[in-house]
Coordinates of C-alpha atoms in Angstrom, one line a residue:
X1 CA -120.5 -192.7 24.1
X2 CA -121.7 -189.0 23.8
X3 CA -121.5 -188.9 27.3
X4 CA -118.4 -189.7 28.1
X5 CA -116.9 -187.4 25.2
X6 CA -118.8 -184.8 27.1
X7 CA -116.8 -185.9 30.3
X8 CA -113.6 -185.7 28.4
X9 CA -112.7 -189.0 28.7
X10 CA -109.8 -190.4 26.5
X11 CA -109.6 -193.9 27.0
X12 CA -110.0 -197.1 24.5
X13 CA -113.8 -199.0 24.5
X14 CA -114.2 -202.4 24.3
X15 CA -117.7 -202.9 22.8
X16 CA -119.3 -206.2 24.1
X17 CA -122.8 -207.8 22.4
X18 CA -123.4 -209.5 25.6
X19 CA -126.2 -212.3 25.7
X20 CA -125.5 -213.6 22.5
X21 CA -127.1 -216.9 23.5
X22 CA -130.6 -215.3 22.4
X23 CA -132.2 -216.0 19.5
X24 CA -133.9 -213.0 19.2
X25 CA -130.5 -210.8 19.6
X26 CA -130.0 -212.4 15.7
X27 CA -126.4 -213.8 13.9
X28 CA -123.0 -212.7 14.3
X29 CA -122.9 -211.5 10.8
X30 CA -126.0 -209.3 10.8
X31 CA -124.6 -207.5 14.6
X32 CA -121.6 -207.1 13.1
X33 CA -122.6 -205.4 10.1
X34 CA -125.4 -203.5 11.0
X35 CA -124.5 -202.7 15.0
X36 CA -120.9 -203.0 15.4
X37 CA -119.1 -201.6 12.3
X38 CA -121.3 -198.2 12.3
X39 CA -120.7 -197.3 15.7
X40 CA -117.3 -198.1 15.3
X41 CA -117.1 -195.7 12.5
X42 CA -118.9 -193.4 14.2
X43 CA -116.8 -193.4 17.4
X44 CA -113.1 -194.1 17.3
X45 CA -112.6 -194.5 20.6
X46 CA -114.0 -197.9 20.4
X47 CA -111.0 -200.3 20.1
X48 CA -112.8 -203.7 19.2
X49 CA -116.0 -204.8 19.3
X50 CA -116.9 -209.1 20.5
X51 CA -120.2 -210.6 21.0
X52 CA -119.9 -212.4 24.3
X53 CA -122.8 -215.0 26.1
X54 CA -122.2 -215.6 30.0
X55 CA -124.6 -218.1 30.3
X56 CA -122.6 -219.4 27.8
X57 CA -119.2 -218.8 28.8
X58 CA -118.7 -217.7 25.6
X59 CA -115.9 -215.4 24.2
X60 CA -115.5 -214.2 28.1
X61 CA -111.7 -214.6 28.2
X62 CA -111.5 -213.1 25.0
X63 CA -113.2 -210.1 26.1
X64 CA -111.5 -209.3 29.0
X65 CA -108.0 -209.9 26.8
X66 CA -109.4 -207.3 24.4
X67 CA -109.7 -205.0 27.3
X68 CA -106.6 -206.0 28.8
X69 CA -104.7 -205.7 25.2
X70 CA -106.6 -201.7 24.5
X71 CA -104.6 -200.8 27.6
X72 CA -101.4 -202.6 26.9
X73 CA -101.0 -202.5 22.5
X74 CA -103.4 -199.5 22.5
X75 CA -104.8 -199.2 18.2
X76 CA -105.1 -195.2 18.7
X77 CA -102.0 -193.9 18.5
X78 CA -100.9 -196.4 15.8
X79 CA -103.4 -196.0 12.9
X80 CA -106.1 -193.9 11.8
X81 CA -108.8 -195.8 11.1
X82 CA -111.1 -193.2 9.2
X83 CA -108.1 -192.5 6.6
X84 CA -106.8 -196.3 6.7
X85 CA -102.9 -195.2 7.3
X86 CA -100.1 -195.3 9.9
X87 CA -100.5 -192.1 11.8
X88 CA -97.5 -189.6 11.2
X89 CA -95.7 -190.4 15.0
X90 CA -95.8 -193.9 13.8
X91 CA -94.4 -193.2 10.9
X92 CA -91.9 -191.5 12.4
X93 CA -91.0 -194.1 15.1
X94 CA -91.1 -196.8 12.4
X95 CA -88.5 -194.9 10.2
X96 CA -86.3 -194.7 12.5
X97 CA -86.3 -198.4 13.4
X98 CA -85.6 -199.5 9.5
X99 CA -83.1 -196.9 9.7
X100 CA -80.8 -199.1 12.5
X101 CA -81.6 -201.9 11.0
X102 CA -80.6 -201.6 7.4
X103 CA -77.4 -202.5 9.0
X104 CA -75.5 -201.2 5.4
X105 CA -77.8 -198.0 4.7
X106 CA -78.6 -199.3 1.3
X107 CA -82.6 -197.8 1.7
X108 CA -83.3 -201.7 1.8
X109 CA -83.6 -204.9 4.4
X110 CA -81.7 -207.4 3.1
X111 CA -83.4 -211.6 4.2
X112 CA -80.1 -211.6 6.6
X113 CA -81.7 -207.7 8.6
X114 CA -85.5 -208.7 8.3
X115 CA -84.0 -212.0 9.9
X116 CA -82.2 -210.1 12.7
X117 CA -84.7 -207.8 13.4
X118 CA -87.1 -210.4 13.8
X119 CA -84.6 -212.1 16.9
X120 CA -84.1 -208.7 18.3
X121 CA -87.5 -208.2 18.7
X122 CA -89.2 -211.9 19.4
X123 CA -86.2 -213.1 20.5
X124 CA -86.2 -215.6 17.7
X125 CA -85.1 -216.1 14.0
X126 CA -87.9 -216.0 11.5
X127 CA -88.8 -219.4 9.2
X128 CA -88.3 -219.0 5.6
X129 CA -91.8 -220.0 4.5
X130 CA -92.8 -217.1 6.8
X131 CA -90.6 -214.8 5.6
X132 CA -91.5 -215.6 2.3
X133 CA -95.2 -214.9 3.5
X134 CA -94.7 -211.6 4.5
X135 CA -93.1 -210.3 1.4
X136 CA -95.8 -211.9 -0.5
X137 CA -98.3 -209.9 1.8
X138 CA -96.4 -206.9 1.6
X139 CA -95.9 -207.3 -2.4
X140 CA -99.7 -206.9 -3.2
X141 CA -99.7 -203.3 -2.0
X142 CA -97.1 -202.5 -4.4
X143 CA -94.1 -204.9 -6.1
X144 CA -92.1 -202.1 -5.4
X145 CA -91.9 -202.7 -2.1
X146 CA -89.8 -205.8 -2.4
X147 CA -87.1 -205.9 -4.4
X148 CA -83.9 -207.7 -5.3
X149 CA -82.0 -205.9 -2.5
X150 CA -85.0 -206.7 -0.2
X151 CA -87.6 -204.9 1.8
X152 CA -87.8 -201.1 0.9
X153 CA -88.5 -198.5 3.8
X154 CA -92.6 -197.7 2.6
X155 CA -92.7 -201.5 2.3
X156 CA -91.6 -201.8 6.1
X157 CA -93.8 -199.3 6.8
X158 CA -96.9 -201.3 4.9
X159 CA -96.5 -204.4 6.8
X160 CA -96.9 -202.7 10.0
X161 CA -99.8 -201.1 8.8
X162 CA -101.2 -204.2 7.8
X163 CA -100.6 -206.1 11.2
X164 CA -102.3 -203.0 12.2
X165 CA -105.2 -203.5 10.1
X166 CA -105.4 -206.6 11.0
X167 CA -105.8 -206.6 14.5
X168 CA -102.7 -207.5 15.4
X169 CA -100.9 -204.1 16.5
X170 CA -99.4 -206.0 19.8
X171 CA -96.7 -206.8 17.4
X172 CA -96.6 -203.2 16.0
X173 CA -96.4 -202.3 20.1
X174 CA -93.3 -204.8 20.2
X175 CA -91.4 -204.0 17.7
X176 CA -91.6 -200.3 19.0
X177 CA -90.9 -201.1 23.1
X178 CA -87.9 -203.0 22.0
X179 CA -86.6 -200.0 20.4
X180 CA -87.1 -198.5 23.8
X181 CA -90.6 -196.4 22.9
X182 CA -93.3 -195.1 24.7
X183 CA -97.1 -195.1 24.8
X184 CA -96.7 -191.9 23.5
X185 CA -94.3 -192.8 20.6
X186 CA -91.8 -190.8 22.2
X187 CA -88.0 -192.5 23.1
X188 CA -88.1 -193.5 26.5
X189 CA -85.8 -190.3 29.0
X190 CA -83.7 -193.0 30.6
X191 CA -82.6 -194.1 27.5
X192 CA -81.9 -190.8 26.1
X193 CA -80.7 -189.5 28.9
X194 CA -79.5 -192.6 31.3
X195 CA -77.6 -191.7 34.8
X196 CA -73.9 -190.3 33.8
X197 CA -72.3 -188.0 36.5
X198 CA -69.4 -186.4 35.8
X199 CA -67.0 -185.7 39.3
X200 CA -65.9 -181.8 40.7
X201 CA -62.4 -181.7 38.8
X202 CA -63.0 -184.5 36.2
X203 CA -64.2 -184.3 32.4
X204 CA -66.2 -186.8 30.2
X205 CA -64.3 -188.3 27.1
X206 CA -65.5 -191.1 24.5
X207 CA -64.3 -194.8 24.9
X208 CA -62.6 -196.9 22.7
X209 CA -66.1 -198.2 21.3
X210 CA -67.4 -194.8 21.1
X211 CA -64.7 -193.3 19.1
X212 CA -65.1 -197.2 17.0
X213 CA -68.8 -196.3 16.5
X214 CA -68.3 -192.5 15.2
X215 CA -66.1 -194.1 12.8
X216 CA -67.9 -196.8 11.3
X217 CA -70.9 -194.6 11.4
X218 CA -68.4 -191.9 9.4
X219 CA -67.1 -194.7 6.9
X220 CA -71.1 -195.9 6.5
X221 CA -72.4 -192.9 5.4
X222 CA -69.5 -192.0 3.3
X223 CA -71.3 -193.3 0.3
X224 CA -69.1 -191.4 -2.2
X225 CA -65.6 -192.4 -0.4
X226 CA -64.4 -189.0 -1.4
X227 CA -63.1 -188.8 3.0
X228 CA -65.7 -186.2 3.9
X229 CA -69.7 -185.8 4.9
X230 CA -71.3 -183.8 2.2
X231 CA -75.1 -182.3 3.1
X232 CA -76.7 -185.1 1.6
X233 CA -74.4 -187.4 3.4
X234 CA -74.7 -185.9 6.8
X235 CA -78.7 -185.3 6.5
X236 CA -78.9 -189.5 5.7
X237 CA -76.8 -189.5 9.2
X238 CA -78.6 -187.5 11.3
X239 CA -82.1 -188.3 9.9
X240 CA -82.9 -190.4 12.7
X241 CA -82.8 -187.9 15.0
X242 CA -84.0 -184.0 15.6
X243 CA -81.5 -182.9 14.0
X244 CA -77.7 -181.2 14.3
X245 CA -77.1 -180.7 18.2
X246 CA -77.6 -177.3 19.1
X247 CA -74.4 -176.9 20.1
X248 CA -72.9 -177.7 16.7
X249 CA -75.2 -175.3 15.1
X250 CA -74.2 -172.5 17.4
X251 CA -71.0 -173.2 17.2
X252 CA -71.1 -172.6 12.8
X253 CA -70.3 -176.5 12.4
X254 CA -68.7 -177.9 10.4
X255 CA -66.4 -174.2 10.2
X256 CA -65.6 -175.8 14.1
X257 CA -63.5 -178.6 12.9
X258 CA -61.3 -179.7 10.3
X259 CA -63.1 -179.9 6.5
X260 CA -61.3 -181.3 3.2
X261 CA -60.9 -179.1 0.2
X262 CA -64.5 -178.9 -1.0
X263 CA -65.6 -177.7 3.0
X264 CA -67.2 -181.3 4.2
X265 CA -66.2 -182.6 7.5
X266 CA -63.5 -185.1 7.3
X267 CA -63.0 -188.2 9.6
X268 CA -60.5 -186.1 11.9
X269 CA -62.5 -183.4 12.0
X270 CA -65.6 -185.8 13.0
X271 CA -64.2 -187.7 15.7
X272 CA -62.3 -184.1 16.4
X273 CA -66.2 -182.9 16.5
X274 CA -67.5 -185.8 18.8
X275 CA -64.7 -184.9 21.0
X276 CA -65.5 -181.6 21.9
X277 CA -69.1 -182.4 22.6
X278 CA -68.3 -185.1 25.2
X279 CA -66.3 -182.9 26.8
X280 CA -68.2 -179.7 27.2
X281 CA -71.7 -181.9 26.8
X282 CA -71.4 -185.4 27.3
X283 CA -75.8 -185.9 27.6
X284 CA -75.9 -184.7 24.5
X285 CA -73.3 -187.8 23.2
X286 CA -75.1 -190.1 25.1
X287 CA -78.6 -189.0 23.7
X288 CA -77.2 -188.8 19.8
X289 CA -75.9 -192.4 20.7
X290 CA -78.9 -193.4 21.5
X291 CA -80.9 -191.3 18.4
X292 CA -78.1 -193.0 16.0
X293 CA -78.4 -196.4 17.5
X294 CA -75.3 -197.5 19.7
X295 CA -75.6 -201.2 20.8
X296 CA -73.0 -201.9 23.7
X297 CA -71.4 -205.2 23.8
X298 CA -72.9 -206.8 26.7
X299 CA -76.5 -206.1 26.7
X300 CA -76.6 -205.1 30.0
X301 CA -75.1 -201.8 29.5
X302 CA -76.2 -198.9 28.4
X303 CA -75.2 -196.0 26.1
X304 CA -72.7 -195.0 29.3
X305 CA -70.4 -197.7 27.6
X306 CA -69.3 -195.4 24.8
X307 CA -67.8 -192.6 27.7
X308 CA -65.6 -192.8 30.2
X309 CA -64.9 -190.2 32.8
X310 CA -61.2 -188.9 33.5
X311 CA -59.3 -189.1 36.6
X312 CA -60.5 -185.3 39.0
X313 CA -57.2 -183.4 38.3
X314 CA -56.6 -182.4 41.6
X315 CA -54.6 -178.4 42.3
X316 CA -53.0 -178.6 39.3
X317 CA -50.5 -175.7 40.3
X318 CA -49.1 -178.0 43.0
X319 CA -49.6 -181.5 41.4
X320 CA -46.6 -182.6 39.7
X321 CA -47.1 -184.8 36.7
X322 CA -48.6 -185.5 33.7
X323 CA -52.8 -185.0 33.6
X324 CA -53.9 -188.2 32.2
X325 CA -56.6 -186.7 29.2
X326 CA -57.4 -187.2 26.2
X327 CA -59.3 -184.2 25.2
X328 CA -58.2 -180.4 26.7
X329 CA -59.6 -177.1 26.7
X330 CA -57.8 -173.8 26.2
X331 CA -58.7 -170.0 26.2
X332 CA -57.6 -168.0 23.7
X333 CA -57.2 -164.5 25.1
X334 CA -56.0 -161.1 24.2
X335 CA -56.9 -157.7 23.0
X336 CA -59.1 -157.0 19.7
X337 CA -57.2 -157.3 16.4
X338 CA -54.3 -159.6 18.2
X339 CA -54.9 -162.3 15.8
X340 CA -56.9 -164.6 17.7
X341 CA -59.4 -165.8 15.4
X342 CA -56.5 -166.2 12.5
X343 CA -54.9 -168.5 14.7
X344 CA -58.1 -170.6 15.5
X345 CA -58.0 -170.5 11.4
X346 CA -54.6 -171.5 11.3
X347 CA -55.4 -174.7 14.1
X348 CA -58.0 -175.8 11.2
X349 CA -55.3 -175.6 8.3
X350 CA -57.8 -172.9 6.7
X351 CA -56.3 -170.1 4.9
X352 CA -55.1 -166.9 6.2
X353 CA -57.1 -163.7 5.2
X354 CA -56.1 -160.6 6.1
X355 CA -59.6 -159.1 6.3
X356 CA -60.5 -158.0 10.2
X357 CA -63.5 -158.9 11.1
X358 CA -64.1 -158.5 15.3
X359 CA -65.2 -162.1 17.1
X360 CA -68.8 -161.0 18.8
X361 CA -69.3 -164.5 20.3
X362 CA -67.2 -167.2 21.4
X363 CA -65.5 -169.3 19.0
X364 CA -64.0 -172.6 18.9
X365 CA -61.7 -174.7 16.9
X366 CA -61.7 -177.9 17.8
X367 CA -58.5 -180.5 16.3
X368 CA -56.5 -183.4 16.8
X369 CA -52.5 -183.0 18.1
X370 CA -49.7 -185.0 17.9
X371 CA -47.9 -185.1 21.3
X372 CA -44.3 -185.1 21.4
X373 CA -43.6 -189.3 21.6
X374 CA -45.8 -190.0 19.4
X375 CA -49.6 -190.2 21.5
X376 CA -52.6 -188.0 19.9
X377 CA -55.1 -186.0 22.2
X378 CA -57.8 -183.4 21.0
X379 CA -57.4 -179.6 21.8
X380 CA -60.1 -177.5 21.9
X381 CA -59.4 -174.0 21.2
X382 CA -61.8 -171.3 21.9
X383 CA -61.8 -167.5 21.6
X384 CA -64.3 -165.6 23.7
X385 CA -65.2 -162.6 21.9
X386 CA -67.1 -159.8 23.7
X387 CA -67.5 -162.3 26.1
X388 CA -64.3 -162.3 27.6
X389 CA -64.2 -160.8 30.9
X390 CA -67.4 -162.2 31.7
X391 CA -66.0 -165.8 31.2
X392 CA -62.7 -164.7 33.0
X393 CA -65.0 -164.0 35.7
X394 CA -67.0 -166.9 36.2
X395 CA -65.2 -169.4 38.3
X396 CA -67.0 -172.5 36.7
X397 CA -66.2 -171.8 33.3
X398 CA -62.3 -171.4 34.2
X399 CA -62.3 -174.8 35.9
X400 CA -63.5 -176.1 32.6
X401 CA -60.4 -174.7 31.1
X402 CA -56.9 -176.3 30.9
X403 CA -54.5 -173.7 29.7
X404 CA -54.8 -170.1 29.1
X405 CA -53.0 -168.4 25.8
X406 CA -52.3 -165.2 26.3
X407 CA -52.0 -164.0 23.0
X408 CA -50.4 -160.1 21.3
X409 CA -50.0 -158.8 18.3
X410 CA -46.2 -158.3 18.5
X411 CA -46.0 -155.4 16.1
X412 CA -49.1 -153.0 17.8
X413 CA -47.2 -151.4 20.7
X414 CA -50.7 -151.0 22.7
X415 CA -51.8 -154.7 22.4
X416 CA -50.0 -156.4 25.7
X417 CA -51.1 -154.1 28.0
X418 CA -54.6 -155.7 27.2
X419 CA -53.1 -158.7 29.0
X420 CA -51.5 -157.1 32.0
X421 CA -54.6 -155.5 32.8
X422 CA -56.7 -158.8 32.5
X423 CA -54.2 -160.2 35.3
X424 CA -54.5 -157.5 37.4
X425 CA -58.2 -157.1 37.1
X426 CA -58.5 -160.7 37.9
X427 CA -55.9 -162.4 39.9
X428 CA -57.3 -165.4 40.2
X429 CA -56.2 -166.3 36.5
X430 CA -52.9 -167.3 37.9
X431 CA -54.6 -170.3 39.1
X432 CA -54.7 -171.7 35.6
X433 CA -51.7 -172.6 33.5
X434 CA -50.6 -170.1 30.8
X435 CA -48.5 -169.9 27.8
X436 CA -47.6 -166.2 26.1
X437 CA -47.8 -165.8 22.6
X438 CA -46.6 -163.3 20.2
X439 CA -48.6 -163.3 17.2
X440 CA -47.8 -161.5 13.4
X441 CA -44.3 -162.4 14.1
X442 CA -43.7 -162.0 10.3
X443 CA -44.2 -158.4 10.9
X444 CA -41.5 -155.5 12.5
X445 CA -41.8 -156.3 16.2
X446 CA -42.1 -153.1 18.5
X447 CA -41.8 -151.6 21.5
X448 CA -45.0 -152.2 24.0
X449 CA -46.3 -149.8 25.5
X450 CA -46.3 -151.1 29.1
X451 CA -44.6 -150.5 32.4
X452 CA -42.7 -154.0 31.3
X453 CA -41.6 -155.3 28.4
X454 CA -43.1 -159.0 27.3
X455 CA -39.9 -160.8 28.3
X456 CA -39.4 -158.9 31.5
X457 CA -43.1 -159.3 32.4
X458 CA -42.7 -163.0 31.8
X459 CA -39.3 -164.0 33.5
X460 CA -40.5 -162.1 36.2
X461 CA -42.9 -164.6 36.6
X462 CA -40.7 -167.6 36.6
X463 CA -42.2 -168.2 33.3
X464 CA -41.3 -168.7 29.6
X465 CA -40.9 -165.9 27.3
X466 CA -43.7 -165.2 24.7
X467 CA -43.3 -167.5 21.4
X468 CA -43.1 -165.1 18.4
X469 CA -45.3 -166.9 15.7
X470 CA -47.1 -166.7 12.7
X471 CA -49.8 -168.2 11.1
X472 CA -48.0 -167.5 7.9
X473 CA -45.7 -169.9 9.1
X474 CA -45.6 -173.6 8.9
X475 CA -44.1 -173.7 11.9
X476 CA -47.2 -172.8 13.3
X477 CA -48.5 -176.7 13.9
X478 CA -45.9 -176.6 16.6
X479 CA -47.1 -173.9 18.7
X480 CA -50.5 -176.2 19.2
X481 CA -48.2 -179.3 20.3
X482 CA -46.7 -176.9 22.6
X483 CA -50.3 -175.7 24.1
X484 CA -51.4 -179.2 24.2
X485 CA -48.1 -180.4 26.2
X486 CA -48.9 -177.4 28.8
X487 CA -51.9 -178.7 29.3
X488 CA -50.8 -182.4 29.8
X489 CA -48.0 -180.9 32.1
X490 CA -50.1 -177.9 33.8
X491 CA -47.4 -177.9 36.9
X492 CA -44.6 -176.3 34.0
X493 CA -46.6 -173.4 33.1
X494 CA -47.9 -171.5 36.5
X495 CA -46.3 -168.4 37.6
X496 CA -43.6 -169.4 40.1
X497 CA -42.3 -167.9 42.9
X498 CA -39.3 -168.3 46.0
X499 CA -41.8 -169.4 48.3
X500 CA -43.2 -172.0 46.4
X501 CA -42.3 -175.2 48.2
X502 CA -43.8 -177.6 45.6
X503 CA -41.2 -180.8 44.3
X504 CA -41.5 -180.8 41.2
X505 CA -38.2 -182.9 40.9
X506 CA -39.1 -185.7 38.7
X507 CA -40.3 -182.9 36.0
X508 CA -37.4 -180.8 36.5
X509 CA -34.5 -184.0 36.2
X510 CA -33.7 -183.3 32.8
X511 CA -32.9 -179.4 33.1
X512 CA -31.2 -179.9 36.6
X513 CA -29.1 -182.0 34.5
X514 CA -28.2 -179.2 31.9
X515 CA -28.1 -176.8 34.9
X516 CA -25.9 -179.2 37.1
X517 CA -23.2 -179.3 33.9
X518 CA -23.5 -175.5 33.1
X519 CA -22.5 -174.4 36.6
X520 CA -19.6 -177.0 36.7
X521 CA -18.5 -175.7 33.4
X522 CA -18.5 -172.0 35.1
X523 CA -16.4 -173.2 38.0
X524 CA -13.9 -175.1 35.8
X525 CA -13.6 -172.1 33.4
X526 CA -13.1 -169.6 36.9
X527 CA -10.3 -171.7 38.0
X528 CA -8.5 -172.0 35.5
X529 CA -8.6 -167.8 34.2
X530 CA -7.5 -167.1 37.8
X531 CA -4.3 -169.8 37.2
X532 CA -3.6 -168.3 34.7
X533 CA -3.5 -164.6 36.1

């Protein structure tokens, strides 16, 4: 054994008494106590010791199932024998798995979850009288460990130890493989991160039973039904996995989404929150499923059940139509001090300071929005900071983006001409569909200091003229329908031009209408003023 520590060799020993047939090699009881169990002790490599005979044929199927189970249900990475405990990555692993199944997060296993774990995991139900067995094993560590309510976590976490202790840790190895596991106590990659590809042109979005998971998962945890995730509420949540996503941290969460009164995440602002992530990060959705314990409904699925992917959305500038999403990105845009991260404020329902402070990194606000007719999508609003023309730049990160705002501070004469310069410095924004946007419209509006006024820089165009809004206003909520509808519609908000050659008649129907009436009206009204000179 010294010898092959020397070697570096890291592999479980099976320790076999062979010729046990021998008188002089003495009883089982006196090997085992005074051969075996020392050099057990002494080296823990050893995995089991068994005195075998092959004259005999004795114990020789046992020992090479000893040898074949130290491979398979290895006792090293389970329990420390010197200390007589679980060892901590056990611990871990084991936590997690009472975590998904104390189905009502009450900190206990009811009969009815020891019951269904037992048929996940064996594939079937567990007698009574063995049931019964187990608590009373479990109960003479500690009555505290069964209760009224059931099995406590530390008393889950004794009755592994003990099938450990006993020799049986191919059932600790099974309970942890069907929770997908591996030898190293780690979750297996392809169930963390299983095959999802999201198409040039298309976007990731939650299903129906991924939203209905976020929700029951929000409503579970809810233990105070007060509609919001306090700390304590959203550590319980995420305790069974590493952790907030990076992405939520960086982005200030929950300051990203909507929060009640007393600043906890609400159930909007949750499934608001989920949104954004499947959109800009959908393998991080499908590994959090995974962490949090999303069972699809037909067990041959996988956590790819929760997403679905969106139709590719084409040239939007010449596809006519409405872009069937659930979930769209803008870019806020504009010069310093335009009012950009008051309106991102104002998207959340926060209140409006008038204190400056300059946006150094990107932002975003992330919210639900009621479309005209009724149907709901999630708009994800994001301010770019110091970062702007670098993202402007970037080619990739604009085809990520639905609309562009173009936002000014109405009453600063020098703040469009921050936005004529970004179009001329980079033409290829007129790829993307825009909306202009006149912020601090409760203030006296000015003259721009620009070789074209707002309105004659936008009709110009072919486009809309710049909403004048306020985030003092409560007519604010309907300049984010109005984003949100751009970006369901993008063919209405491109620059347009006489040799564009695009039908866009069955968007247009409606205002040809108007048009066709007006111009009738004009004709009628000409006709009769010269009948009458």
């Amino acid at each position: 054994m010294p010898h092959f520590r020397s070697l570096g060799v890291n592999v479980p020993v099976v320790l076999c008494a062979n010729k046990s047939d021998l008188p002089a090699n003495g009883a089982t009881a006196h090997v085992v106590n005074d051969e075996m169990l020392p050099l057990m002790a002494e080296f823990k490599e050893i995995d089991s010791c068994i005195r075998t005979s092959a004259r005999e044929h004795h114990n020789i199927n046992e020992a090479f199932f000893l040898c074949q189970k130290a491979v398979t249900h290895p006792i090293a990475p389970l329990y420390d024998s010197k200390e007589s405990t679980l060892k901590p990555a056990a611990v871990s692993a084991l936590q997690r798995i009472f975590y998904l199944c104390d189905r009502d997060q009450d900190g206990y296993l009811s009969d009815t979850e020891i019951i269904d774990f037992q048929t996940k995991c064996f594939g079937k139900p567990m007698a009574i009288d063995d049931l019964e067995n187990i608590k009373q094993a479990v109960k003479k560590y500690s009555t505290q460990y069964i209760t009224e309510k059931g099995m406590s976590e530390q008393g889950f976490l004794t009755l592994n130890m003990i099938f450990a202790e006993k020799g049986r840790h191919e059932t600790v190895w099974i309970i942890l493989r069907t929770f997908q596991y591996t030898d190293n106590l780690s979750l297996r990659d392809s169930f963390l991160s299983p095959k999802f590809e999201v198409p040039q042109h298309s976007s990731a979005e939650l299903s129906p039973a991924g939203y209905r998971f976020f929700v029951d998962l929000f409503l579970l945890f809810d233990k105070d039904n007060d509609g919001g995730l306090n700390n304590a509420e959203l550590a319980a949540l995420f305790s069974p996995t590493p952790g907030l996503p990076t992405s939520w941290v960086d982005a200030s969460f929950p300051s990203s989404t909507v929060r009640n009164e007393a600043g906890h995440i609400t159930l909007q602002g949750w499934l608001a929150q989920w949104s954004m992530t499947t959109f800009t990060s959908p393998k991080t959705t499908l590994a959090y499923l995974a962490y949090l314990g999303f069972e699809p409904s037909d067990p041959r699925n996988s956590t790819t059940s929760a997403l679905k992917l969106t139709n590719p959305r084409g040239k939007r500038r010449k596809r006519a139509g409405r872009v069937h999403r659930n979930v769209v990105l803008a870019y806020v845009v504009g010069a310093p001090s335009s009012g950009k991260s008051s309106l991102l404020d104002a998207f959340l329902s926060r209140p409006f300071s008038a204190t400056y402070h300059p946006t150094i990194k990107p932002r975003t606000a992330v919210n639900s929005v009621e479309l005209l007719g009724g149907k709901q999508c999630y708009l994800i609003l994001e301010e770019l900071g110091e970062l702007e023309p670098a993202i402007l730049e970037n080619r990739s990160k604009l085809d990520q983006c639905d609309i562009l705002i173009y936002t000014y501070d109405g009453s600063d004469p020098d703040s469009f001409a921050h936005i004529s310069s970004l179009r001329r410095r980079f033409a290829h924004l007129d790829d993307l569909p825009a909306i202009y946007v006149a912020l601090k419209a409760d203030n006296d509006k000015t003259t721009q200091r620009s070789e074209i006024q707002p309105d004659e820089y936008t009709v110009a165009l072919g486009m809309n003229k710049p909403l004048h809004v306020s985030v003092t206003w409560g007519s604010i909520s309907e300049l984010f329908v109005q984003i949100a509808e751009a970006a369901m519609w993008p063919s209405l908000a491109f620059p347009k031009n006489e040799e564009e050659t695009v039908d866009r008649t069955n968007l247009y129907i409606a205002l040809g209408a108007v048009v066709g009436v007006g111009t009738a009206f004009v004709a009628i009204w000409r006709r009769l003023g010269m009948g009458a000179s």
